[in-house]
XYZ file of C-alpha atoms in Angstrom:
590
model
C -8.835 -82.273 23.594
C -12.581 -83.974 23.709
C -12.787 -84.714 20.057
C -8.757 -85.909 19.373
C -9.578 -89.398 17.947
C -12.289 -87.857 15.447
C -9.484 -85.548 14.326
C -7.305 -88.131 14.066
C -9.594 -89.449 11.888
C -10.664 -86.425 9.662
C -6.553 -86.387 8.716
C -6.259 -89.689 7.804
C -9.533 -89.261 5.587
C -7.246 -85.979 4.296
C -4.362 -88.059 3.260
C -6.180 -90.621 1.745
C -7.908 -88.161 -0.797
C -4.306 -86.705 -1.650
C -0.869 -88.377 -1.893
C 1.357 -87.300 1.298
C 4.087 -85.451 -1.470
C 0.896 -83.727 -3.121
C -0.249 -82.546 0.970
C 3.091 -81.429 1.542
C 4.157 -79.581 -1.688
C 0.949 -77.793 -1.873
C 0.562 -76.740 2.126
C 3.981 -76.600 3.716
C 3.334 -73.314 4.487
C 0.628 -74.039 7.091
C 2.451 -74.686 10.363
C -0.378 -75.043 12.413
C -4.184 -75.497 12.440
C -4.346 -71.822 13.216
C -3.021 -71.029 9.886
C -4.890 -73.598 8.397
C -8.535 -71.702 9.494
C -7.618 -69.165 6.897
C -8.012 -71.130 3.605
C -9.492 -68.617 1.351
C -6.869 -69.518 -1.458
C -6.839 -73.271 -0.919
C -9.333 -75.504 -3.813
C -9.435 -78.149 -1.329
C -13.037 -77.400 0.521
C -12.846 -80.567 2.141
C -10.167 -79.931 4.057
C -10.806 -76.259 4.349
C -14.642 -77.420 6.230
C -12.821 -80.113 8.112
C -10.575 -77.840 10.111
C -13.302 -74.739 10.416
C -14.929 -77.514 12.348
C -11.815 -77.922 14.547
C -11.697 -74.422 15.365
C -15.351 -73.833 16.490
C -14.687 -77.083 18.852
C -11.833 -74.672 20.728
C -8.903 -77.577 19.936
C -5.244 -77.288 21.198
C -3.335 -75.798 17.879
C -0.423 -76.573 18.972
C -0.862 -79.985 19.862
C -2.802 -80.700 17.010
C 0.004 -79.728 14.913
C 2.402 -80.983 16.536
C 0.556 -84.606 15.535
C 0.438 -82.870 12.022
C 4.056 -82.459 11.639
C 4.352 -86.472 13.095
C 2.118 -87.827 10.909
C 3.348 -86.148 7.574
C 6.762 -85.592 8.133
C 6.632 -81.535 7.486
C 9.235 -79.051 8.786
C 10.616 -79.450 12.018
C 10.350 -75.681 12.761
C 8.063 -75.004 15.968
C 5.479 -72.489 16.087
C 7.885 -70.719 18.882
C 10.450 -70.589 15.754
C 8.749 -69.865 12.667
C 11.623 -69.143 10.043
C 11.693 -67.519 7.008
C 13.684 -66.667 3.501
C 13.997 -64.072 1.935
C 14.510 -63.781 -2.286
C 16.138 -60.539 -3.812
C 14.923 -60.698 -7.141
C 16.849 -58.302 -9.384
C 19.650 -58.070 -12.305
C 20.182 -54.199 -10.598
C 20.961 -55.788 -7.798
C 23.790 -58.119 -8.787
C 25.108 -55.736 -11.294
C 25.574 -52.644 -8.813
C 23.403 -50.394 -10.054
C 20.792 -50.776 -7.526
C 21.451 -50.842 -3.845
C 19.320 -53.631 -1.555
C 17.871 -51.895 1.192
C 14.987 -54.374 1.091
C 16.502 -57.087 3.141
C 18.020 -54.969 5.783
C 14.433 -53.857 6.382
C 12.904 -57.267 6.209
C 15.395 -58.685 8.803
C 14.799 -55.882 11.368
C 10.998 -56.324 10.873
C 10.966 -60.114 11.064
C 13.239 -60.108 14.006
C 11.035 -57.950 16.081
C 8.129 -60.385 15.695
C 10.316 -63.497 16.442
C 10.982 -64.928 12.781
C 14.043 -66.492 12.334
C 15.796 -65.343 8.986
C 17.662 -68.079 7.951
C 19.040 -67.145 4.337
C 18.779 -64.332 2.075
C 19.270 -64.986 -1.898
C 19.927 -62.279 -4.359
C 18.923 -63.491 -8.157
C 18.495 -61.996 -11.536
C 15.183 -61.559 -13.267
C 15.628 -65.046 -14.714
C 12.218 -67.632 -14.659
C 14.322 -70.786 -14.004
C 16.419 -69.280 -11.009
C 12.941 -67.881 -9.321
C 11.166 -71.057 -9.706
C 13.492 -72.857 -8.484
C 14.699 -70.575 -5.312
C 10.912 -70.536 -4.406
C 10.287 -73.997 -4.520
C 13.564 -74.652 -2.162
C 13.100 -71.701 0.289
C 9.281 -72.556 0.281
C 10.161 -76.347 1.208
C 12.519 -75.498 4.105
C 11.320 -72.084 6.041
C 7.834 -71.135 7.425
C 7.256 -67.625 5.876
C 9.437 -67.041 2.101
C 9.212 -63.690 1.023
C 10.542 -62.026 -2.471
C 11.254 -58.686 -3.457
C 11.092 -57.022 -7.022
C 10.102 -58.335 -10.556
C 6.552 -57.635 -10.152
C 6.128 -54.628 -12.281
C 4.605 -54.053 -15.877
C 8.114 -54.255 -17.725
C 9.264 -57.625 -20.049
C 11.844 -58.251 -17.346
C 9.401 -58.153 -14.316
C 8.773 -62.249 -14.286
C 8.781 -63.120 -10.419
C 4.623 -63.861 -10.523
C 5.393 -66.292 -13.443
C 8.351 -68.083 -11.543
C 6.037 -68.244 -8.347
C 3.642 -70.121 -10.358
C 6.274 -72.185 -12.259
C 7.737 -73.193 -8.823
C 3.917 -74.914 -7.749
C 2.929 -75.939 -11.301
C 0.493 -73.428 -11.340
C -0.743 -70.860 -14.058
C -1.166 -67.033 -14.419
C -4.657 -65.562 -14.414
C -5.825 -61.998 -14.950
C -7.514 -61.778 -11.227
C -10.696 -59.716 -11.085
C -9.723 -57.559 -8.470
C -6.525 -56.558 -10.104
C -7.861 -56.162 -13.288
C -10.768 -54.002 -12.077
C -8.166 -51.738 -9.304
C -5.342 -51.366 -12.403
C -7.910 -50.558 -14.888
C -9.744 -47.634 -12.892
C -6.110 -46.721 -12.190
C -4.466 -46.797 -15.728
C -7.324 -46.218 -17.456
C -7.755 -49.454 -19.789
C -9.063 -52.636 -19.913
C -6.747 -54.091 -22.720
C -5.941 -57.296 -20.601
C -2.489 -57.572 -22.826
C -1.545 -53.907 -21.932
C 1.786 -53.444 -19.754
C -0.431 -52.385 -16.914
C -2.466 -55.471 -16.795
C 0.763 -57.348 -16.622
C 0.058 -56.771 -13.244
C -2.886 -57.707 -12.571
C -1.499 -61.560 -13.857
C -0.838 -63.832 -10.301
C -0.609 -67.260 -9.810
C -4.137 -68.712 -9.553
C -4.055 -70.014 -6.335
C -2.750 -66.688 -4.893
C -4.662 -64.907 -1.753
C -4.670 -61.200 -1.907
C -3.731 -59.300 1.337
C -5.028 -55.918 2.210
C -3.009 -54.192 4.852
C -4.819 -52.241 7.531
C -3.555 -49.697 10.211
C -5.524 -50.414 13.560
C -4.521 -47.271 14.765
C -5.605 -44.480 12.113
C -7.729 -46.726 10.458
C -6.263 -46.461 7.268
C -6.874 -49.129 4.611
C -4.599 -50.239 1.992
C -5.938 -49.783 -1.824
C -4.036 -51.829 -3.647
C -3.218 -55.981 -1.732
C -0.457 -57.943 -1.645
C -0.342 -61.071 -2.943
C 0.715 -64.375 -1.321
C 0.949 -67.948 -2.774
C 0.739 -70.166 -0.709
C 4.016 -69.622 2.358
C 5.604 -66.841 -0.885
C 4.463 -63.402 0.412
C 5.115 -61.266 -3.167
C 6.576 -58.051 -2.213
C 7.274 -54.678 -4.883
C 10.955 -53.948 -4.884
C 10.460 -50.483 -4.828
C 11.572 -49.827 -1.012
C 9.000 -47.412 -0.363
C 6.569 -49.599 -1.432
C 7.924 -52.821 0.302
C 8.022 -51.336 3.695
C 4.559 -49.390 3.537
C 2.845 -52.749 2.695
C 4.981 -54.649 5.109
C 4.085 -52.674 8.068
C 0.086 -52.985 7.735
C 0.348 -56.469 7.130
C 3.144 -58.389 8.827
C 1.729 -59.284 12.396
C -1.273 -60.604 10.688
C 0.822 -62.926 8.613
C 4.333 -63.553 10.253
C 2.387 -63.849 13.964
C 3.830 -62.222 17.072
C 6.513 -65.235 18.359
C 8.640 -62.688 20.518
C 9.766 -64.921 23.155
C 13.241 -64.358 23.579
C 14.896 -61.835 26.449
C 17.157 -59.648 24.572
C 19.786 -57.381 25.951
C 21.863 -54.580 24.281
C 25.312 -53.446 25.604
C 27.014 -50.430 23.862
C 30.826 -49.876 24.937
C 33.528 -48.022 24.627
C 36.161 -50.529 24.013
C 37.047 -52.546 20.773
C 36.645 -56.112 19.767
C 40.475 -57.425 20.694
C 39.464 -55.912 23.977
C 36.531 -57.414 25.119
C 37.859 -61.234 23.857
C 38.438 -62.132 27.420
C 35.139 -61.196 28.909
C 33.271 -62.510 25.754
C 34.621 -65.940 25.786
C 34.300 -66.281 29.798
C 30.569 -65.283 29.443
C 30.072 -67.680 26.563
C 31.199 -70.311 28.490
C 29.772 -69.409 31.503
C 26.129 -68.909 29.822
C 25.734 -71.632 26.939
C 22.048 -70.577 27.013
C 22.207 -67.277 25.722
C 23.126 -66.123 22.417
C 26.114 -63.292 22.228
C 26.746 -61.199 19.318
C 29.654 -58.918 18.950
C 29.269 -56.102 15.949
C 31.820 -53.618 16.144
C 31.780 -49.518 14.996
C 35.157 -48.242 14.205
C 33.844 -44.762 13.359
C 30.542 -44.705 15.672
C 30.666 -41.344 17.092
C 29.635 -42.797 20.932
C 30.582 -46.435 20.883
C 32.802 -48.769 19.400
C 31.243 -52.089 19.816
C 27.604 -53.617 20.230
C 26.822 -56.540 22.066
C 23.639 -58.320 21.707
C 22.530 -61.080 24.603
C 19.535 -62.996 23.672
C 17.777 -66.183 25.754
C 14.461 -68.033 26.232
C 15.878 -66.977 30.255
C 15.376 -63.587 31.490
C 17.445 -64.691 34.559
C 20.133 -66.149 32.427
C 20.467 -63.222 29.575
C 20.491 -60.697 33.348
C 22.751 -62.730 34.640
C 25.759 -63.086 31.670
C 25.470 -59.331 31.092
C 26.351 -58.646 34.966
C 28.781 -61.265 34.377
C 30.292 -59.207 31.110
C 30.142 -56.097 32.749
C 31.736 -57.252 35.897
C 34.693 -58.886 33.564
C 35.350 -55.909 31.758
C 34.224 -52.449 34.454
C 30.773 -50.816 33.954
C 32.950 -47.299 32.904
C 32.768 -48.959 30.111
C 29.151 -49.291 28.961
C 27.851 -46.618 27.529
C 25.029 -46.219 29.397
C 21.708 -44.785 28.727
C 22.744 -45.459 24.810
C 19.618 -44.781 22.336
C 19.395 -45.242 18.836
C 16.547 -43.732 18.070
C 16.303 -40.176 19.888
C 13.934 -38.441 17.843
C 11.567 -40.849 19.505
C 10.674 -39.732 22.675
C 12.950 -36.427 22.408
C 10.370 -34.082 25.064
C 11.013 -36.754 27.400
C 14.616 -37.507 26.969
C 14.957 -33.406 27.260
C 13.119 -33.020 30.564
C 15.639 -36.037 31.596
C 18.308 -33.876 30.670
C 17.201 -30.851 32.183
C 17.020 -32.577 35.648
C 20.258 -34.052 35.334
C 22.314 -30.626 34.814
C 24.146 -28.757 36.091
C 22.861 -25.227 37.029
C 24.692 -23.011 33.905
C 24.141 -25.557 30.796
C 20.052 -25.845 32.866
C 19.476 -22.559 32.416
C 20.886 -22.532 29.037
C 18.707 -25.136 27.565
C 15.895 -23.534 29.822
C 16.391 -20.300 27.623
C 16.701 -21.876 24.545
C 13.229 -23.793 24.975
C 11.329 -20.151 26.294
C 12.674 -18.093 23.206
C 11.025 -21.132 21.233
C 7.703 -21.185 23.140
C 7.961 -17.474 22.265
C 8.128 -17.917 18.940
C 5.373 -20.443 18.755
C 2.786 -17.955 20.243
C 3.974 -15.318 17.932
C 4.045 -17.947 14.722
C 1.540 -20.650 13.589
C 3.869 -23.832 12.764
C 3.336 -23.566 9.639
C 4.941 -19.999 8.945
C 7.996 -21.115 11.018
C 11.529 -23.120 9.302
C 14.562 -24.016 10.526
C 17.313 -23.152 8.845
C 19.819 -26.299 8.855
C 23.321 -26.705 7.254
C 24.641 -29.769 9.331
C 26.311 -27.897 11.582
C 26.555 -28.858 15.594
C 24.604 -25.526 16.435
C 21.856 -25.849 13.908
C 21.873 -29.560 15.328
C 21.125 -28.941 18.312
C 18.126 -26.012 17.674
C 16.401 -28.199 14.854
C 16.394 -30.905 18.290
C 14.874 -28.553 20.235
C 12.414 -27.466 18.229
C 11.352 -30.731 16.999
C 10.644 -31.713 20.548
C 8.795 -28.351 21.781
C 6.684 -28.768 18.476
C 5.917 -32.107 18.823
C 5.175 -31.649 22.812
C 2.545 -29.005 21.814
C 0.962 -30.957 19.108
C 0.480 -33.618 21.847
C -0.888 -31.343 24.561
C -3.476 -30.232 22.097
C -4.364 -33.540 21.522
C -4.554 -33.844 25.452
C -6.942 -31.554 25.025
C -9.335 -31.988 22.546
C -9.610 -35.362 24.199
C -11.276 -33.333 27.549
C -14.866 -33.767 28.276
C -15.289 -36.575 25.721
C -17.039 -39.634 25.756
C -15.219 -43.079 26.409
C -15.381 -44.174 22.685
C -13.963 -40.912 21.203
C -10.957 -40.987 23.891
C -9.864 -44.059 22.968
C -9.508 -43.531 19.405
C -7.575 -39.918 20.499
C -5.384 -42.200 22.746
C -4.196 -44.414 20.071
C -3.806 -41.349 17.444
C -1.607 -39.776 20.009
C 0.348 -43.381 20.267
C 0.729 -43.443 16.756
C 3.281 -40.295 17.280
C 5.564 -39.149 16.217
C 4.718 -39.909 12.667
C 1.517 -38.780 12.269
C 2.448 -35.113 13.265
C 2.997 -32.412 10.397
C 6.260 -32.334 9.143
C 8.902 -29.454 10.586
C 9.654 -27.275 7.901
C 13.229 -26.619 6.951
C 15.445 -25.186 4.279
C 19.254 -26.322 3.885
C 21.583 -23.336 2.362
C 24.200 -25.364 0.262
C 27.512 -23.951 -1.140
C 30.039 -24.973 -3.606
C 32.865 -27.588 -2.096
C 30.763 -28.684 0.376
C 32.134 -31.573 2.384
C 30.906 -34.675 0.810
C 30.157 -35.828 4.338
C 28.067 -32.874 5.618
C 26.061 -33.139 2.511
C 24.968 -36.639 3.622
C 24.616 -36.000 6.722
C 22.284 -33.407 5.948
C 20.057 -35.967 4.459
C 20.117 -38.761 6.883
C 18.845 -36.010 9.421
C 16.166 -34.858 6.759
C 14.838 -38.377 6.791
C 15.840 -38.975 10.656
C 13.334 -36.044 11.686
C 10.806 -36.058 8.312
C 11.784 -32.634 7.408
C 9.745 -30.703 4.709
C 13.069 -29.681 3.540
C 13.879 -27.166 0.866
C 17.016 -27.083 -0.898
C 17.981 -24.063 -2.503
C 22.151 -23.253 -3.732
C 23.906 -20.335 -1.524
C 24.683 -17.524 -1.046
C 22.692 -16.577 1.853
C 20.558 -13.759 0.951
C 20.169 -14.949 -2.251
C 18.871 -18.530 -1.123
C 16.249 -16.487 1.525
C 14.798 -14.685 -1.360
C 13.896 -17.834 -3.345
C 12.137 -19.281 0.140
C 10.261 -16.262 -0.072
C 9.105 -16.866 -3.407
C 8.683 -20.545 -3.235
C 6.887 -20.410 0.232
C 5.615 -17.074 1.156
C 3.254 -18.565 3.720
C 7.293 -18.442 5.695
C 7.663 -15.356 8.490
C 10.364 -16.641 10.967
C 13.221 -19.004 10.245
C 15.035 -20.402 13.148
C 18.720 -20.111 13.181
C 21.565 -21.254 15.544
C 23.648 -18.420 15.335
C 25.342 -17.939 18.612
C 26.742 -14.593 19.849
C 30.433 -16.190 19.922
C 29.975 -16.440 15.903
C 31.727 -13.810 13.587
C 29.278 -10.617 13.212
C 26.937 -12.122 15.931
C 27.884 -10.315 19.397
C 24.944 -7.675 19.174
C 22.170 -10.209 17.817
C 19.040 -10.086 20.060
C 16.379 -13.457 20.196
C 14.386 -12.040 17.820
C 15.542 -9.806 15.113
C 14.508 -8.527 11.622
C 16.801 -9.000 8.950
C 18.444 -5.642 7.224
C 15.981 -3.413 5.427
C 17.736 -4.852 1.843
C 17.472 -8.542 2.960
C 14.139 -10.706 2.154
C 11.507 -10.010 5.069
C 12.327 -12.509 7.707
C 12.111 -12.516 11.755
C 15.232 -14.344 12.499
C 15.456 -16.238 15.912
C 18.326 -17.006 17.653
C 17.479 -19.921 20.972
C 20.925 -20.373 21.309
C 22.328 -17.017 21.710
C 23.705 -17.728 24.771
C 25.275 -21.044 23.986
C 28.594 -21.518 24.525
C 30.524 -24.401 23.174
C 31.120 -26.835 25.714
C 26.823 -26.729 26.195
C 26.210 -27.399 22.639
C 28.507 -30.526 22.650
C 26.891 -31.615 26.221
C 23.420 -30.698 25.037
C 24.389 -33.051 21.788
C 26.297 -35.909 23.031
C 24.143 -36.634 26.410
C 21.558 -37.198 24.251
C 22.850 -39.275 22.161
C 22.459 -36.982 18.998
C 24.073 -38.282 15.484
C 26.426 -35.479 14.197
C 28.411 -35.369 11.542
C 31.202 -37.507 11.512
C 33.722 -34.501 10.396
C 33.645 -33.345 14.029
C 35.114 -36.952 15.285
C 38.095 -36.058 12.876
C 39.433 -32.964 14.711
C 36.923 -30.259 12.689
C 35.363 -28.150 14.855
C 33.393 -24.836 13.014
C 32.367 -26.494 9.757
C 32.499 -24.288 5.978
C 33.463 -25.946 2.916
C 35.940 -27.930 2.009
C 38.169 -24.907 0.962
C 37.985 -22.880 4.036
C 37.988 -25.808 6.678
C 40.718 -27.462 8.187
C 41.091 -29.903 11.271
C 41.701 -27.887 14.105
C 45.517 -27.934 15.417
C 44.508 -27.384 18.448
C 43.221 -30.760 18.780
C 45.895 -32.547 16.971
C 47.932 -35.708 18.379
C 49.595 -38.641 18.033
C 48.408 -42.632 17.980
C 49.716 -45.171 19.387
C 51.739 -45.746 16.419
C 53.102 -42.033 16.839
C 51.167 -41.011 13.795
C 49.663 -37.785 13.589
C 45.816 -37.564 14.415
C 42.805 -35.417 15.480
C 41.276 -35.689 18.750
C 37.040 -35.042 18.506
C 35.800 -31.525 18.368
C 33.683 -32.295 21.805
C 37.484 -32.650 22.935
C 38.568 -28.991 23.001
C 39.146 -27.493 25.776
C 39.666 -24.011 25.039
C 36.219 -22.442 23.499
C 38.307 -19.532 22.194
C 39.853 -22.212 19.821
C 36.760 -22.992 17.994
C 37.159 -21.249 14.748
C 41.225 -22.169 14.530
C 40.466 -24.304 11.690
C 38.685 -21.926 9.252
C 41.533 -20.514 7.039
């Protein structure tokens, strides 16, 4: 640090010119002096110059913040430990009529990049209760971040309680003003549009950028000083969030994490836990059990600053409690990465259920040289069968959309292969959406139905909807989407009426004009559950309760075949993946 002592002096020079309260109240959000080098919504030029002169003379941040924090008396937080708040803002919220999905989102996010959440506040659309939450969360954590209140309505007051909370005032920003009056057509600055367009005056606005695709947000976020303003729409919220949180929050990953996933419960595990908490008093354990998780029952997370150490109390765990017990190879995400986690599969079989999935995966190749992607759907109704084939033909879709990437990328310059590289590692989302249609019936199991529409979401289906029967609901897809000529179906040739189906068939000369296809023909039961539980595929949770051929609620009963006792003597259900008699299957359907 060549030029310490002139800094020294350049920060005594900046406390002289303000009080030490005024510094801190109006920049406790700048941890460091690399934070400081971006100033564009700071009045104070003087100290804005001073410190762009400490950057171009390469000094220590850390250090010189460190000397900061001394001399001042700011937050102890490090800048290995930013933290952050986060403010609900919402009378939906506390009245019930609006679920908060907002903060589970912001945790996960902020965790990832190393942010320490240290409280989350839900509050009404009230000015005093913002102002004041802001001003307290903004004088305790790095990063404070609110959700909701920022639309054009008389109850959307969050901007005015930012400003309340830093004695500031509302202006109609240019920017704003000139985005929301292309957008809503008016320039009537006391409109409910321009509502929005009022921010704090000292705010920053934030555009959010995509490295990867290049994509440029249209419309900023805006941030007052450490108060990042967020939409509480949670569509809105997360799109913004993920274009623009490493370049505010930082990346401060620096802890070695460890998941364990295991079969046993809580009361269990007690033992083990407490010997490896005593044992390793440098890593963090968390226990979260699952009582109805279809694979495992409880979730321990190990986190340390110590690779060696967070290694070490896991082997320590494990060898406390028996490895059969970890539930290894756990994933819980496996859309990502299905090709891969299929090939695994496929080499890990044995011969029968190898060839089955083998077959399965060359009647879809089949039907992907016959049909453009776009003229193929799935046909899903939350069943295990129709599981498994919308799986499969995710992956083999997805697996050819990244070949042809491979492919394009041939011959071409440096330059243009890079930017082909990082469109194909922006994948899977980026891919066009699998096209599906979900058949519903009256009495459906409240369950299946959502099911049905986590795994829309799970795999971004372009789902269509359309009521039952059957033949009635393929003649609407015809109409609706005529551009449709094959619709995948998991029809197996165990199923009632099924034994003399062929991999490709028409449907009946009176039925809408469709070339059904049938991958898992051949399927028997025990490979559909092995195909759907080695990969770690959710199902629906009816299946864990002793169902095993799901109709409707009339039709459907738990299977006897599968029923038993507790260890109270109780009556129960053993899982469907549990029978062992195939021929049993259908012994619930009444």
């Amino acid at each position: 640090l060549p030029r310490f002592t002139d800094m020294n002096s350049r920060l005594q020079a900046v406390v002289l010119r303000s009080s030490v309260r005024d510094l801190l109240f109006k920049y406790s959000s700048l941890l460091s002096f690399r934070n400081l080098w971006n100033l564009q919504y700071c009045h104070h030029s003087y100290l804005a110059r001073n410190f762009k002169k400490v950057e171009a003379q390469h000094m220590e941040y850390n250090t010189a913040s460190n000397y900061f924090r001394m001399n001042t008396g700011i937050r102890k937080d490090t800048e290995d430990a930013p933290t952050a708040g986060i403010i609900v803002i919402g009378d939906e919220i506390l009245k019930g009529r609006t679920q908060d999905t907002n903060s589970y989102f912001l945790v996960k996010r902020l965790h990832r990049l190393g942010v320490q959440v240290k409280k989350i506040s839900v509050i009404g659309d009230d000015l005093s209760s913002i102002s004041s939450e802001v001003r307290e969360f903004s004088e305790h954590y790095t990063h404070v971040i609110t959700a909701g209140g920022i639309g054009p309505t008389h109850d959307d007051v969050t901007y005015q309680g930012v400003a309340d909370a830093f004695n500031d005032e509302l202006i109609a920003h240019p920017e704003l003003v000139a985005f929301i009056g292309n957008y809503f057509k008016t320039d009537d600055l006391r409109s409910p549009s321009m509502k929005m367009a009022h921010i704090p005056s000292c705010s920053e606005l934030v555009y959010g950028e995509d490295k990867t695709t290049g994509y440029k947000s249209r419309f900023p976020v805006v941030r007052v000083r450490n108060v990042l303003v967020l939409p509480g729409v949670p569509r809105l919220l997360e799109k913004a969030v993920k274009l623009i949180d490493k370049r505010l929050f930082g990346d401060h990953r620096q802890l070695s994490c460890a998941d364990l996933y295991l079969s046993l419960d809580e009361v269990s595990l007690a033992t083990a836990l407490n010997s490896t908490v005593t044992c390793f008093p440098g890593v963090t354990i968390g226990s979260y059990p699952q009582l109805l998780h279809s694979y495992y029952k409880t979730h321990l997370t190990m986190e340390g600053s110590d690779l060696t150490q967070v290694d070490a109390a896991k082997q320590h765990f494990l060898s406390q409690i028996g490895t059969a017990h970890e539930v290894a190879g756990y994933v819980t995400d496996p859309v990502r990465g299905a090709w891969q986690r299929l090939q695994a599969l496929l080499r890990d079989s044995e011969p029968s259920i190898h060839n089955s999935i083998t077959e399965a995966l060359q009647v879809l190749q089949k039907c992907l040289q016959e049909y453009k992607p776009e003229e193929i759907c799935v046909c899903f109704n939350g069943g295990k069968d129709c599981l498994a084939v919308l799986h499969l033909f995710y992956a083999i879709l997805h697996e050819q959309e990244l070949n042809s990437i491979d492919k394009k990328s041939e011959g071409r310059s440096p330059t243009q292969h890079s930017t082909e590289e990082s469109e194909k590692n922006a994948l899977p989302q980026h891919l066009p959406k699998l096209q599906a249609v979900y058949i519903t019936e009256e009495n459906a199991f409240p369950q299946l139905a959502q099911f049905v529409e986590r795994t829309i979401n799970r795999y971004e289906l372009d789902c269509t909807v359309l009521p039952g029967p059957l033949k009635t609901a393929l003649d609407t897809l015809l109409q609706q989407r005529p551009n449709i000529k094959a619709v995948i179906m998991g029809s197996r040739s165990t199923d009632p009426y099924c034994e003399k189906l062929s991999f490709f068939q028409r449907t009946d000369n009176d039925w809408p004009v469709f070339m059904r296809v049938h991958p898992l023909l051949n399927w028997d039961y025990a490979t559909v559950w092995h195909f759907i539980r080695q990969l770690y595929l959710p199902y629906c949770t009816l299946y864990d309760r002793g169902y095993t051929s799901l109709g409707n609620a009339s039709n459907t009963v738990q299977n006897p075949a599968l029923q038993t006792t507790d260890r109270l003597g109780q009556p129960t259900y053993r899982p469907a993946y549990m029978l062992q008699e195939p021929k049993h299957e259908r012994n619930g359907r009444t």
